[in-house]
Amino acid sequence: MSVKHGLLALLQDGSKYGYQLRAEFESATGATWPLNIGQVYSTLARLDRDGLVEAVGATGDEDDDTRSRYRITDAGRAELHGWFDTPVARRDRPRDELAIKLALAVAVPGIDVRAIIQRQRTTTMRSLQELTTLKRNAAADDVSWLLVVESMIFAAEAEIRWLDHCEAMLVRVARKPAGGSTGTSDPAGLAGPDAIGAPR
Amino acid sequence: MTATAPSPHPAGTATGAYVDLRALTRTFGEGETAAHALRGVSLTIQAGELVAVMGPSGSGKSTLLTCAGGLDLPTSGAVLVGGVDITALSRSAVAELRRRRIGYVFQDLNLIPALTAVENVALPLELDGIRARTARRMAADALDETGIGKLAERFPDDMSGGQQQRVAIARAIVGDRRVLLADEPTGALDSETGDTVLRLLRDRCDSHGVAGMLVTHEARHAAWADRIVFLRDGVLVDESGPTPSIETLLDES
Ligand SMILES: Nc1ncnc2c1ncn2[C@@H]1O[C@H](COP(=O)(O)OP(=O)(O)OP(=O)(O)O)[C@@H](O)[C@H]1O
Ligand SMILES: [Mg+2]
């Protein structure tokens, strides 16, 4: 997803000024994706360069893009529909920092992985509570906004479930007696510092 | 809406908590095979507050709820409801408190198939000696409040899961209930219907000053609560509090 497609979408129903696009973008995404006006203009400039939008009714100074209204071109429309028609592939999303963090925490000795999980769970649970409050207070007909909030709610929920799963898995691994008779049963500190020598 | 006008902010304990669970333990069985369902759980709930209880299967959530609702007696500890220790009351006094002040939504609903929705809801009131006509009117009001007033004459078997859920909630809020305890009330519901149920519970706490406790496996439902606490092997872990040691987890079960 890009600001690019967002702006193209908003230009579907007529030409608009940059500041207008910014306001509409934020209201559609419920301000979960704040844009600065500079981003809007640089994106419009690129779209213009690629022939996806064109400036109309510029008054006065040509370079003064704050005064230009923009309109979507046929090429822009084609691009936009292509975007709507293409499902978002999971591999196109940024790699999950949390999964990487946990993987490293397990690999590096002396890190209390369960503490990391529980802290993360608390944090994610808090944001889930905040999101739920947003949802409760949203107007029932504010569908764009509710859609965005729900998407974040589902993502937070999935993360909590995954964290619970990881924790249960780590507890299970830590409880298993060591396979061999030598060495520690908990080389990666899976069970946390409390656990050293504790399992019985 | 109710026969007796509830005071908006009922008297609680000195701390203001309407439900005050103190150092509850509950052990099932004895000796080697004893199951320690609760191992010293303390928890308070203010009037108007909704607290969610989460935790893995077998961690003691239902046991905690049944103790709070006077359906089960803790092995040790005190259960104060509105400042009264119900573990010290006679069986009949507890039963009366349950009918009048404590609403309980069971995991499996416990609706009576031979009774219509409105009869199910009116039952605790009638058992409490309220005249049948009054009880029915109050029950109809409660069904309206949960949004299924139109289905009052239906039998549970002729209703969807979500509709039955609302009958169970109506039965738990009818009259002047001050405490609402719900054990996985969103069990088999889709997330949208589950939200409706949560909105109902939330509203009882917000606008009626009810002290609510909700057991759920689902984070998205727990997130409706003011506070979320976790049980792990019979030990309560407030999210803002310290984490339990792994030793506690490994010791038992
Ligand atoms: N009547 C009983 N007799 C014996 N053991 C019991 C009884 N009720 C509960 N237990 C035990 O107490 C522990 C806690 O049970 P409880 O039903 O409170 O768990 P829970 O957290 O509600 O689980 P779930 O999420 O599966 O509903 C379990 O180990 C269970 O086996
Ligand atoms: Mg249970």
PDB file of C-alpha atoms in Angstrom, chain A residues 114 118 121-122 125-126 128-129 132 135-136 150 153-154 157 160-161 167 171 175 191 194-195 198-200, chain B residues 191 195 199 202 206 218-220 222-226 228 230 232 239-240 243 245-247 249-252:
ATOM      1  CA  ARG A 114       8.949 -15.316  28.782  1.00  0.00           C
ATOM      2  CA  GLN A 118       4.541 -11.141  28.815  1.00  0.00           C
ATOM      3  CA  ARG A 121       1.300  -9.176  25.653  1.00  0.00           C
ATOM      4  CA  THR A 122       0.573  -6.434  28.176  1.00  0.00           C
ATOM      5  CA  MET A 125      -3.520  -5.896  25.236  1.00  0.00           C
ATOM      6  CA  ARG A 126      -3.447  -2.224  26.182  1.00  0.00           C
ATOM      7  CA  LEU A 128      -6.394  -3.585  22.003  1.00  0.00           C
ATOM      8  CA  GLN A 129      -8.283  -1.912  24.854  1.00  0.00           C
ATOM      9  CA  THR A 132     -11.918  -1.119  21.453  1.00  0.00           C
ATOM     10  CA  LYS A 135     -14.677   1.370  18.227  1.00  0.00           C
ATOM     11  CA  ARG A 136     -17.193   1.876  21.031  1.00  0.00           C
ATOM     12  CA  GLU A 150     -11.391  -3.482  13.088  1.00  0.00           C
ATOM     13  CA  ILE A 153      -8.243  -5.017  16.381  1.00  0.00           C
ATOM     14  CA  PHE A 154      -7.962  -8.285  14.485  1.00  0.00           C
ATOM     15  CA  GLU A 157      -5.939 -10.100  18.679  1.00  0.00           C
ATOM     16  CA  ILE A 160      -1.966 -11.916  21.479  1.00  0.00           C
ATOM     17  CA  ARG A 161      -3.039 -15.385  20.430  1.00  0.00           C
ATOM     18  CA  GLU A 167       4.473 -18.896  25.865  1.00  0.00           C
ATOM     19  CA  VAL A 171       6.767 -23.675  29.048  1.00  0.00           C
ATOM     20  CA  ARG A 175       9.401 -28.726  31.318  1.00  0.00           C
ATOM     21  CA  ALA A 191      12.079 -20.683  31.046  1.00  0.00           C
ATOM     22  CA  ASP A 194      13.642 -18.000  37.793  1.00  0.00           C
ATOM     23  CA  ALA A 195      13.740 -21.415  36.314  1.00  0.00           C
ATOM     24  CA  ALA A 198      13.960 -25.278  39.158  1.00  0.00           C
ATOM     25  CA  PRO A 199      12.055 -27.727  37.013  1.00  0.00           C
ATOM     26  CA  ARG A 200      11.146 -30.809  38.871  1.00  0.00           C
TER      27      ARG A 200
ATOM     28  CA  SER B 191     -17.201 -11.774  16.477  1.00  0.00           C
ATOM     29  CA  ASP B 195     -19.474  -7.578  20.292  1.00  0.00           C
ATOM     30  CA  ARG B 199     -21.800  -3.949  24.500  1.00  0.00           C
ATOM     31  CA  ARG B 202     -20.520  -2.908  29.276  1.00  0.00           C
ATOM     32  CA  ASP B 206     -21.640   2.011  32.723  1.00  0.00           C
ATOM     33  CA  GLU B 218     -10.786 -13.980  23.576  1.00  0.00           C
ATOM     34  CA  ALA B 219      -8.568 -10.939  23.855  1.00  0.00           C
ATOM     35  CA  ARG B 220     -10.911  -8.947  21.643  1.00  0.00           C
ATOM     36  CA  ALA B 222     -11.560  -8.909  27.211  1.00  0.00           C
ATOM     37  CA  ALA B 223     -10.578  -5.580  25.700  1.00  0.00           C
ATOM     38  CA  TRP B 224     -14.058  -4.239  26.490  1.00  0.00           C
ATOM     39  CA  ALA B 225     -13.256  -4.425  30.199  1.00  0.00           C
ATOM     40  CA  ASP B 226     -11.794  -1.684  32.370  1.00  0.00           C
ATOM     41  CA  ILE B 228      -7.947  -7.431  32.571  1.00  0.00           C
ATOM     42  CA  PHE B 230      -4.850 -13.251  34.247  1.00  0.00           C
ATOM     43  CA  ARG B 232      -2.226 -18.982  35.710  1.00  0.00           C
ATOM     44  CA  GLU B 239      -1.214  -7.405  33.858  1.00  0.00           C
ATOM     45  CA  SER B 240       0.265  -4.409  35.567  1.00  0.00           C
ATOM     46  CA  THR B 243       4.862 -11.989  36.501  1.00  0.00           C
ATOM     47  CA  SER B 245       7.742 -17.374  38.499  1.00  0.00           C
ATOM     48  CA  ILE B 246       7.998 -20.323  36.197  1.00  0.00           C
ATOM     49  CA  GLU B 247       8.333 -22.441  39.322  1.00  0.00           C
ATOM     50  CA  LEU B 249       3.766 -22.987  36.676  1.00  0.00           C
ATOM     51  CA  LEU B 250       5.932 -26.069  36.829  1.00  0.00           C
ATOM     52  CA  ASP B 251       5.061 -27.100  40.363  1.00  0.00           C
ATOM     53  CA  GLU B 252       1.581 -28.387  39.739  1.00  0.00           C
TER      54      GLU B 252
END
